[in-house]
């Protein structure tokens, strides 16, 4: 690659060219750039998401979720798609997904997970359904036994509000199956 450039430009532009080549030659043009480039979530932020998830799961004797940078990158990508208006619209991807909206920008990962976990009383295990007029599918996704990985991201929207997205793999809430 470098031999195609004049020697004076090799150091300056070789990284840019490699990035361009990898984006155009080895990636699907239908896949957004943000989904192709994985980022690493700082360890202290990962812990802020994993700890409350795994406390909820531990109460049921379920295996802890493991962090996935791939899922976190997907959550980040989707959050930025919603950044304009912060609407709680699901991505329709191949992963389970919990979304949280909060007014203002000071929301923490535990706030989102705690909100979803508060749906626990609304899940009826015997009938495998949510109680009438209540939501419980965020909770059941957290405790879905087959889900082993999670990745999350926080986006401050143009409105100044917060959107937190967590994605789970394999996805939960499969019709006719109990979460645990």
PDB file of C-alpha atoms in Angstrom:
ATOM      1  CA  UNK A   1       0.000   0.000   0.000  1.00  0.00           C
ATOM      2  CA  UNK A   2       2.627   2.521   1.042  1.00  0.00           C
ATOM      3  CA  UNK A   3       4.619   1.954  -2.131  1.00  0.00           C
ATOM      4  CA  UNK A   4       1.779   3.533  -4.128  1.00  0.00           C
ATOM      5  CA  UNK A   5       2.259   6.873  -2.338  1.00  0.00           C
ATOM      6  CA  UNK A   6       5.136   9.299  -2.708  1.00  0.00           C
ATOM      7  CA  UNK A   7       7.543   8.808   0.194  1.00  0.00           C
ATOM      8  CA  UNK A   8       6.757  12.291   1.562  1.00  0.00           C
ATOM      9  CA  UNK A   9       3.077  11.358   2.026  1.00  0.00           C
ATOM     10  CA  UNK A  10       3.456   7.849   3.426  1.00  0.00           C
ATOM     11  CA  UNK A  11       3.493   8.759   7.135  1.00  0.00           C
ATOM     12  CA  UNK A  12       0.880  11.438   6.799  1.00  0.00           C
ATOM     13  CA  UNK A  13      -1.830   9.600   4.875  1.00  0.00           C
ATOM     14  CA  UNK A  14      -1.253   5.860   5.248  1.00  0.00           C
ATOM     15  CA  UNK A  15      -3.525   5.476   8.283  1.00  0.00           C
ATOM     16  CA  UNK A  16      -6.279   7.462   6.555  1.00  0.00           C
ATOM     17  CA  UNK A  17      -5.987   5.287   3.447  1.00  0.00           C
ATOM     18  CA  UNK A  18      -6.041   2.066   5.445  1.00  0.00           C
ATOM     19  CA  UNK A  19      -9.164   3.238   7.221  1.00  0.00           C
ATOM     20  CA  UNK A  20     -10.838   4.132   3.918  1.00  0.00           C
ATOM     21  CA  UNK A  21      -9.857   0.843   2.318  1.00  0.00           C
ATOM     22  CA  UNK A  22     -11.072  -1.205   5.279  1.00  0.00           C
ATOM     23  CA  UNK A  23     -14.386   0.669   5.271  1.00  0.00           C
ATOM     24  CA  UNK A  24     -15.035   0.286   1.587  1.00  0.00           C
ATOM     25  CA  UNK A  25     -13.434  -3.028   0.689  1.00  0.00           C
ATOM     26  CA  UNK A  26     -14.166  -5.230   3.683  1.00  0.00           C
ATOM     27  CA  UNK A  27     -17.468  -3.924   5.029  1.00  0.00           C
ATOM     28  CA  UNK A  28     -20.989  -4.120   3.788  1.00  0.00           C
ATOM     29  CA  UNK A  29     -22.077  -0.789   2.298  1.00  0.00           C
ATOM     30  CA  UNK A  30     -25.482  -1.399   3.901  1.00  0.00           C
ATOM     31  CA  UNK A  31     -24.023  -1.432   7.397  1.00  0.00           C
ATOM     32  CA  UNK A  32     -23.630   2.035   8.984  1.00  0.00           C
ATOM     33  CA  UNK A  33     -20.076   3.090   9.798  1.00  0.00           C
ATOM     34  CA  UNK A  34     -20.791   3.299  13.533  1.00  0.00           C
ATOM     35  CA  UNK A  35     -21.829  -0.373  13.560  1.00  0.00           C
ATOM     36  CA  UNK A  36     -18.632  -1.424  11.764  1.00  0.00           C
ATOM     37  CA  UNK A  37     -16.232   0.238  14.193  1.00  0.00           C
ATOM     38  CA  UNK A  38     -16.207  -1.290  17.655  1.00  0.00           C
ATOM     39  CA  UNK A  39     -15.419   0.919  20.592  1.00  0.00           C
ATOM     40  CA  UNK A  40     -14.482  -0.154  24.082  1.00  0.00           C
ATOM     41  CA  UNK A  41     -16.646   0.995  26.967  1.00  0.00           C
ATOM     42  CA  UNK A  42     -14.600   2.086  30.011  1.00  0.00           C
ATOM     43  CA  UNK A  43     -14.493  -0.592  32.721  1.00  0.00           C
ATOM     44  CA  UNK A  44     -16.128   1.618  35.374  1.00  0.00           C
ATOM     45  CA  UNK A  45     -19.103   2.263  33.055  1.00  0.00           C
ATOM     46  CA  UNK A  46     -19.404  -1.440  32.208  1.00  0.00           C
ATOM     47  CA  UNK A  47     -19.610  -2.188  35.931  1.00  0.00           C
ATOM     48  CA  UNK A  48     -22.382   0.413  36.341  1.00  0.00           C
ATOM     49  CA  UNK A  49     -24.488  -1.542  33.844  1.00  0.00           C
ATOM     50  CA  UNK A  50     -23.517  -5.104  34.787  1.00  0.00           C
ATOM     51  CA  UNK A  51     -23.820  -4.854  38.576  1.00  0.00           C
ATOM     52  CA  UNK A  52     -27.540  -3.972  38.728  1.00  0.00           C
ATOM     53  CA  UNK A  53     -28.377  -6.422  35.917  1.00  0.00           C
ATOM     54  CA  UNK A  54     -26.587  -9.257  37.667  1.00  0.00           C
ATOM     55  CA  UNK A  55     -28.050  -8.456  41.105  1.00  0.00           C
ATOM     56  CA  UNK A  56     -31.521  -8.929  39.630  1.00  0.00           C
ATOM     57  CA  UNK A  57     -30.459 -12.185  37.963  1.00  0.00           C
ATOM     58  CA  UNK A  58     -28.733 -13.476  41.115  1.00  0.00           C
ATOM     59  CA  UNK A  59     -32.018 -13.243  43.052  1.00  0.00           C
ATOM     60  CA  UNK A  60     -33.311 -15.976  40.726  1.00  0.00           C
ATOM     61  CA  UNK A  61     -30.093 -18.019  40.717  1.00  0.00           C
ATOM     62  CA  UNK A  62     -29.367 -17.104  37.088  1.00  0.00           C
ATOM     63  CA  UNK A  63     -25.901 -16.864  35.563  1.00  0.00           C
ATOM     64  CA  UNK A  64     -24.495 -13.340  35.400  1.00  0.00           C
ATOM     65  CA  UNK A  65     -24.549 -11.516  32.096  1.00  0.00           C
ATOM     66  CA  UNK A  66     -21.199 -10.797  30.476  1.00  0.00           C
ATOM     67  CA  UNK A  67     -20.373  -7.519  28.759  1.00  0.00           C
ATOM     68  CA  UNK A  68     -20.246  -7.405  24.974  1.00  0.00           C
ATOM     69  CA  UNK A  69     -18.529  -4.512  23.218  1.00  0.00           C
ATOM     70  CA  UNK A  70     -20.309  -5.581  20.039  1.00  0.00           C
ATOM     71  CA  UNK A  71     -23.706  -5.120  21.722  1.00  0.00           C
ATOM     72  CA  UNK A  72     -22.575  -1.870  23.370  1.00  0.00           C
ATOM     73  CA  UNK A  73     -21.519  -0.579  19.971  1.00  0.00           C
ATOM     74  CA  UNK A  74     -24.910  -1.548  18.545  1.00  0.00           C
ATOM     75  CA  UNK A  75     -26.695   0.206  21.455  1.00  0.00           C
ATOM     76  CA  UNK A  76     -24.549   3.295  20.873  1.00  0.00           C
ATOM     77  CA  UNK A  77     -25.294   3.256  17.160  1.00  0.00           C
ATOM     78  CA  UNK A  78     -29.045   2.982  17.770  1.00  0.00           C
ATOM     79  CA  UNK A  79     -28.987   5.643  20.478  1.00  0.00           C
ATOM     80  CA  UNK A  80     -27.400   8.057  18.030  1.00  0.00           C
ATOM     81  CA  UNK A  81     -30.130   7.248  15.483  1.00  0.00           C
ATOM     82  CA  UNK A  82     -32.647   8.455  18.086  1.00  0.00           C
ATOM     83  CA  UNK A  83     -30.556  11.411  19.269  1.00  0.00           C
ATOM     84  CA  UNK A  84     -32.607  13.975  17.377  1.00  0.00           C
ATOM     85  CA  UNK A  85     -35.785  13.489  19.392  1.00  0.00           C
ATOM     86  CA  UNK A  86     -35.023  10.819  22.036  1.00  0.00           C
ATOM     87  CA  UNK A  87     -38.123   8.812  21.094  1.00  0.00           C
ATOM     88  CA  UNK A  88     -38.343   5.310  22.553  1.00  0.00           C
ATOM     89  CA  UNK A  89     -38.381   3.442  19.271  1.00  0.00           C
ATOM     90  CA  UNK A  90     -36.911  -0.062  19.149  1.00  0.00           C
ATOM     91  CA  UNK A  91     -34.224  -0.861  16.602  1.00  0.00           C
ATOM     92  CA  UNK A  92     -35.932  -4.036  15.330  1.00  0.00           C
ATOM     93  CA  UNK A  93     -32.519  -5.745  15.323  1.00  0.00           C
ATOM     94  CA  UNK A  94     -31.644  -9.328  16.175  1.00  0.00           C
ATOM     95  CA  UNK A  95     -31.080  -8.543  19.853  1.00  0.00           C
ATOM     96  CA  UNK A  96     -33.279  -8.092  22.868  1.00  0.00           C
ATOM     97  CA  UNK A  97     -33.523  -4.417  23.698  1.00  0.00           C
ATOM     98  CA  UNK A  98     -34.499  -2.294  26.681  1.00  0.00           C
ATOM     99  CA  UNK A  99     -34.822   1.466  26.255  1.00  0.00           C
ATOM    100  CA  UNK A 100     -34.929   4.148  28.947  1.00  0.00           C
ATOM    101  CA  UNK A 101     -35.733   7.838  28.639  1.00  0.00           C
ATOM    102  CA  UNK A 102     -35.061  10.406  31.351  1.00  0.00           C
ATOM    103  CA  UNK A 103     -35.561  14.151  31.427  1.00  0.00           C
ATOM    104  CA  UNK A 104     -32.189  15.890  31.589  1.00  0.00           C
ATOM    105  CA  UNK A 105     -28.694  14.507  31.194  1.00  0.00           C
ATOM    106  CA  UNK A 106     -27.758  13.299  34.676  1.00  0.00           C
ATOM    107  CA  UNK A 107     -29.203   9.789  34.495  1.00  0.00           C
ATOM    108  CA  UNK A 108     -26.905   6.874  35.407  1.00  0.00           C
ATOM    109  CA  UNK A 109     -26.875   3.302  34.086  1.00  0.00           C
ATOM    110  CA  UNK A 110     -28.275   1.967  37.377  1.00  0.00           C
ATOM    111  CA  UNK A 111     -31.270   4.318  37.016  1.00  0.00           C
ATOM    112  CA  UNK A 112     -32.266   2.616  33.781  1.00  0.00           C
ATOM    113  CA  UNK A 113     -31.717  -0.932  35.035  1.00  0.00           C
ATOM    114  CA  UNK A 114     -33.511  -0.202  38.321  1.00  0.00           C
ATOM    115  CA  UNK A 115     -36.492   1.220  36.425  1.00  0.00           C
ATOM    116  CA  UNK A 116     -36.725  -1.913  34.286  1.00  0.00           C
ATOM    117  CA  UNK A 117     -36.308  -4.207  37.312  1.00  0.00           C
ATOM    118  CA  UNK A 118     -39.176  -2.440  39.105  1.00  0.00           C
ATOM    119  CA  UNK A 119     -41.496  -4.215  36.688  1.00  0.00           C
ATOM    120  CA  UNK A 120     -40.892  -7.483  38.586  1.00  0.00           C
ATOM    121  CA  UNK A 121     -44.195  -7.396  40.542  1.00  0.00           C
ATOM    122  CA  UNK A 122     -46.096  -7.101  37.260  1.00  0.00           C
ATOM    123  CA  UNK A 123     -44.811 -10.410  35.863  1.00  0.00           C
ATOM    124  CA  UNK A 124     -46.972 -13.438  36.632  1.00  0.00           C
ATOM    125  CA  UNK A 125     -44.855 -16.575  36.277  1.00  0.00           C
ATOM    126  CA  UNK A 126     -47.805 -18.968  36.370  1.00  0.00           C
ATOM    127  CA  UNK A 127     -49.533 -17.375  33.375  1.00  0.00           C
ATOM    128  CA  UNK A 128     -46.221 -16.209  31.856  1.00  0.00           C
ATOM    129  CA  UNK A 129     -47.677 -12.782  31.213  1.00  0.00           C
ATOM    130  CA  UNK A 130     -47.743  -9.228  32.476  1.00  0.00           C
ATOM    131  CA  UNK A 131     -50.535  -8.264  34.812  1.00  0.00           C
ATOM    132  CA  UNK A 132     -53.375  -6.396  33.147  1.00  0.00           C
ATOM    133  CA  UNK A 133     -52.478  -2.822  32.134  1.00  0.00           C
ATOM    134  CA  UNK A 134     -48.865  -3.210  33.332  1.00  0.00           C
ATOM    135  CA  UNK A 135     -45.494  -3.563  31.629  1.00  0.00           C
ATOM    136  CA  UNK A 136     -43.073  -6.319  32.551  1.00  0.00           C
ATOM    137  CA  UNK A 137     -41.134  -7.156  29.382  1.00  0.00           C
ATOM    138  CA  UNK A 138     -38.117  -5.034  30.349  1.00  0.00           C
ATOM    139  CA  UNK A 139     -37.831  -7.099  33.524  1.00  0.00           C
ATOM    140  CA  UNK A 140     -38.272 -10.413  31.717  1.00  0.00           C
ATOM    141  CA  UNK A 141     -35.541  -9.443  29.250  1.00  0.00           C
ATOM    142  CA  UNK A 142     -33.133  -8.763  32.132  1.00  0.00           C
ATOM    143  CA  UNK A 143     -33.848 -12.204  33.644  1.00  0.00           C
ATOM    144  CA  UNK A 144     -34.122 -14.161  30.394  1.00  0.00           C
ATOM    145  CA  UNK A 145     -32.169 -17.316  31.235  1.00  0.00           C
ATOM    146  CA  UNK A 146     -30.771 -17.856  27.732  1.00  0.00           C
ATOM    147  CA  UNK A 147     -29.439 -14.306  27.435  1.00  0.00           C
ATOM    148  CA  UNK A 148     -25.738 -14.400  28.260  1.00  0.00           C
ATOM    149  CA  UNK A 149     -24.383 -11.078  26.967  1.00  0.00           C
ATOM    150  CA  UNK A 150     -25.400  -7.445  27.284  1.00  0.00           C
ATOM    151  CA  UNK A 151     -24.084  -4.173  25.911  1.00  0.00           C
ATOM    152  CA  UNK A 152     -25.432  -0.721  26.696  1.00  0.00           C
ATOM    153  CA  UNK A 153     -24.936   2.916  25.828  1.00  0.00           C
ATOM    154  CA  UNK A 154     -26.112   6.313  27.010  1.00  0.00           C
ATOM    155  CA  UNK A 155     -26.828   9.170  24.624  1.00  0.00           C
ATOM    156  CA  UNK A 156     -27.731  12.735  25.537  1.00  0.00           C
ATOM    157  CA  UNK A 157     -30.261  13.783  22.911  1.00  0.00           C
ATOM    158  CA  UNK A 158     -30.552  17.121  21.163  1.00  0.00           C
ATOM    159  CA  UNK A 159     -33.425  17.875  23.536  1.00  0.00           C
ATOM    160  CA  UNK A 160     -31.006  17.615  26.489  1.00  0.00           C
ATOM    161  CA  UNK A 161     -32.702  14.433  27.691  1.00  0.00           C
ATOM    162  CA  UNK A 162     -31.120  11.013  28.167  1.00  0.00           C
ATOM    163  CA  UNK A 163     -31.654   7.810  26.209  1.00  0.00           C
ATOM    164  CA  UNK A 164     -30.132   4.593  27.539  1.00  0.00           C
ATOM    165  CA  UNK A 165     -30.243   1.472  25.413  1.00  0.00           C
ATOM    166  CA  UNK A 166     -29.242  -2.054  26.430  1.00  0.00           C
ATOM    167  CA  UNK A 167     -29.094  -4.932  23.975  1.00  0.00           C
ATOM    168  CA  UNK A 168     -29.130  -8.620  24.934  1.00  0.00           C
ATOM    169  CA  UNK A 169     -27.951 -11.736  23.135  1.00  0.00           C
ATOM    170  CA  UNK A 170     -29.564 -14.118  22.634  1.00  0.00           C
ATOM    171  CA  UNK A 171     -32.737 -12.062  22.797  1.00  0.00           C
ATOM    172  CA  UNK A 172     -35.442 -12.873  25.312  1.00  0.00           C
ATOM    173  CA  UNK A 173     -39.197 -12.485  25.429  1.00  0.00           C
ATOM    174  CA  UNK A 174     -39.809 -15.377  23.059  1.00  0.00           C
ATOM    175  CA  UNK A 175     -43.540 -15.934  22.795  1.00  0.00           C
ATOM    176  CA  UNK A 176     -44.676 -19.042  24.656  1.00  0.00           C
ATOM    177  CA  UNK A 177     -41.410 -19.439  26.612  1.00  0.00           C
ATOM    178  CA  UNK A 178     -40.848 -18.549  30.252  1.00  0.00           C
ATOM    179  CA  UNK A 179     -37.879 -16.327  31.047  1.00  0.00           C
ATOM    180  CA  UNK A 180     -36.425 -18.620  33.749  1.00  0.00           C
TER     181      UNK A 180
END
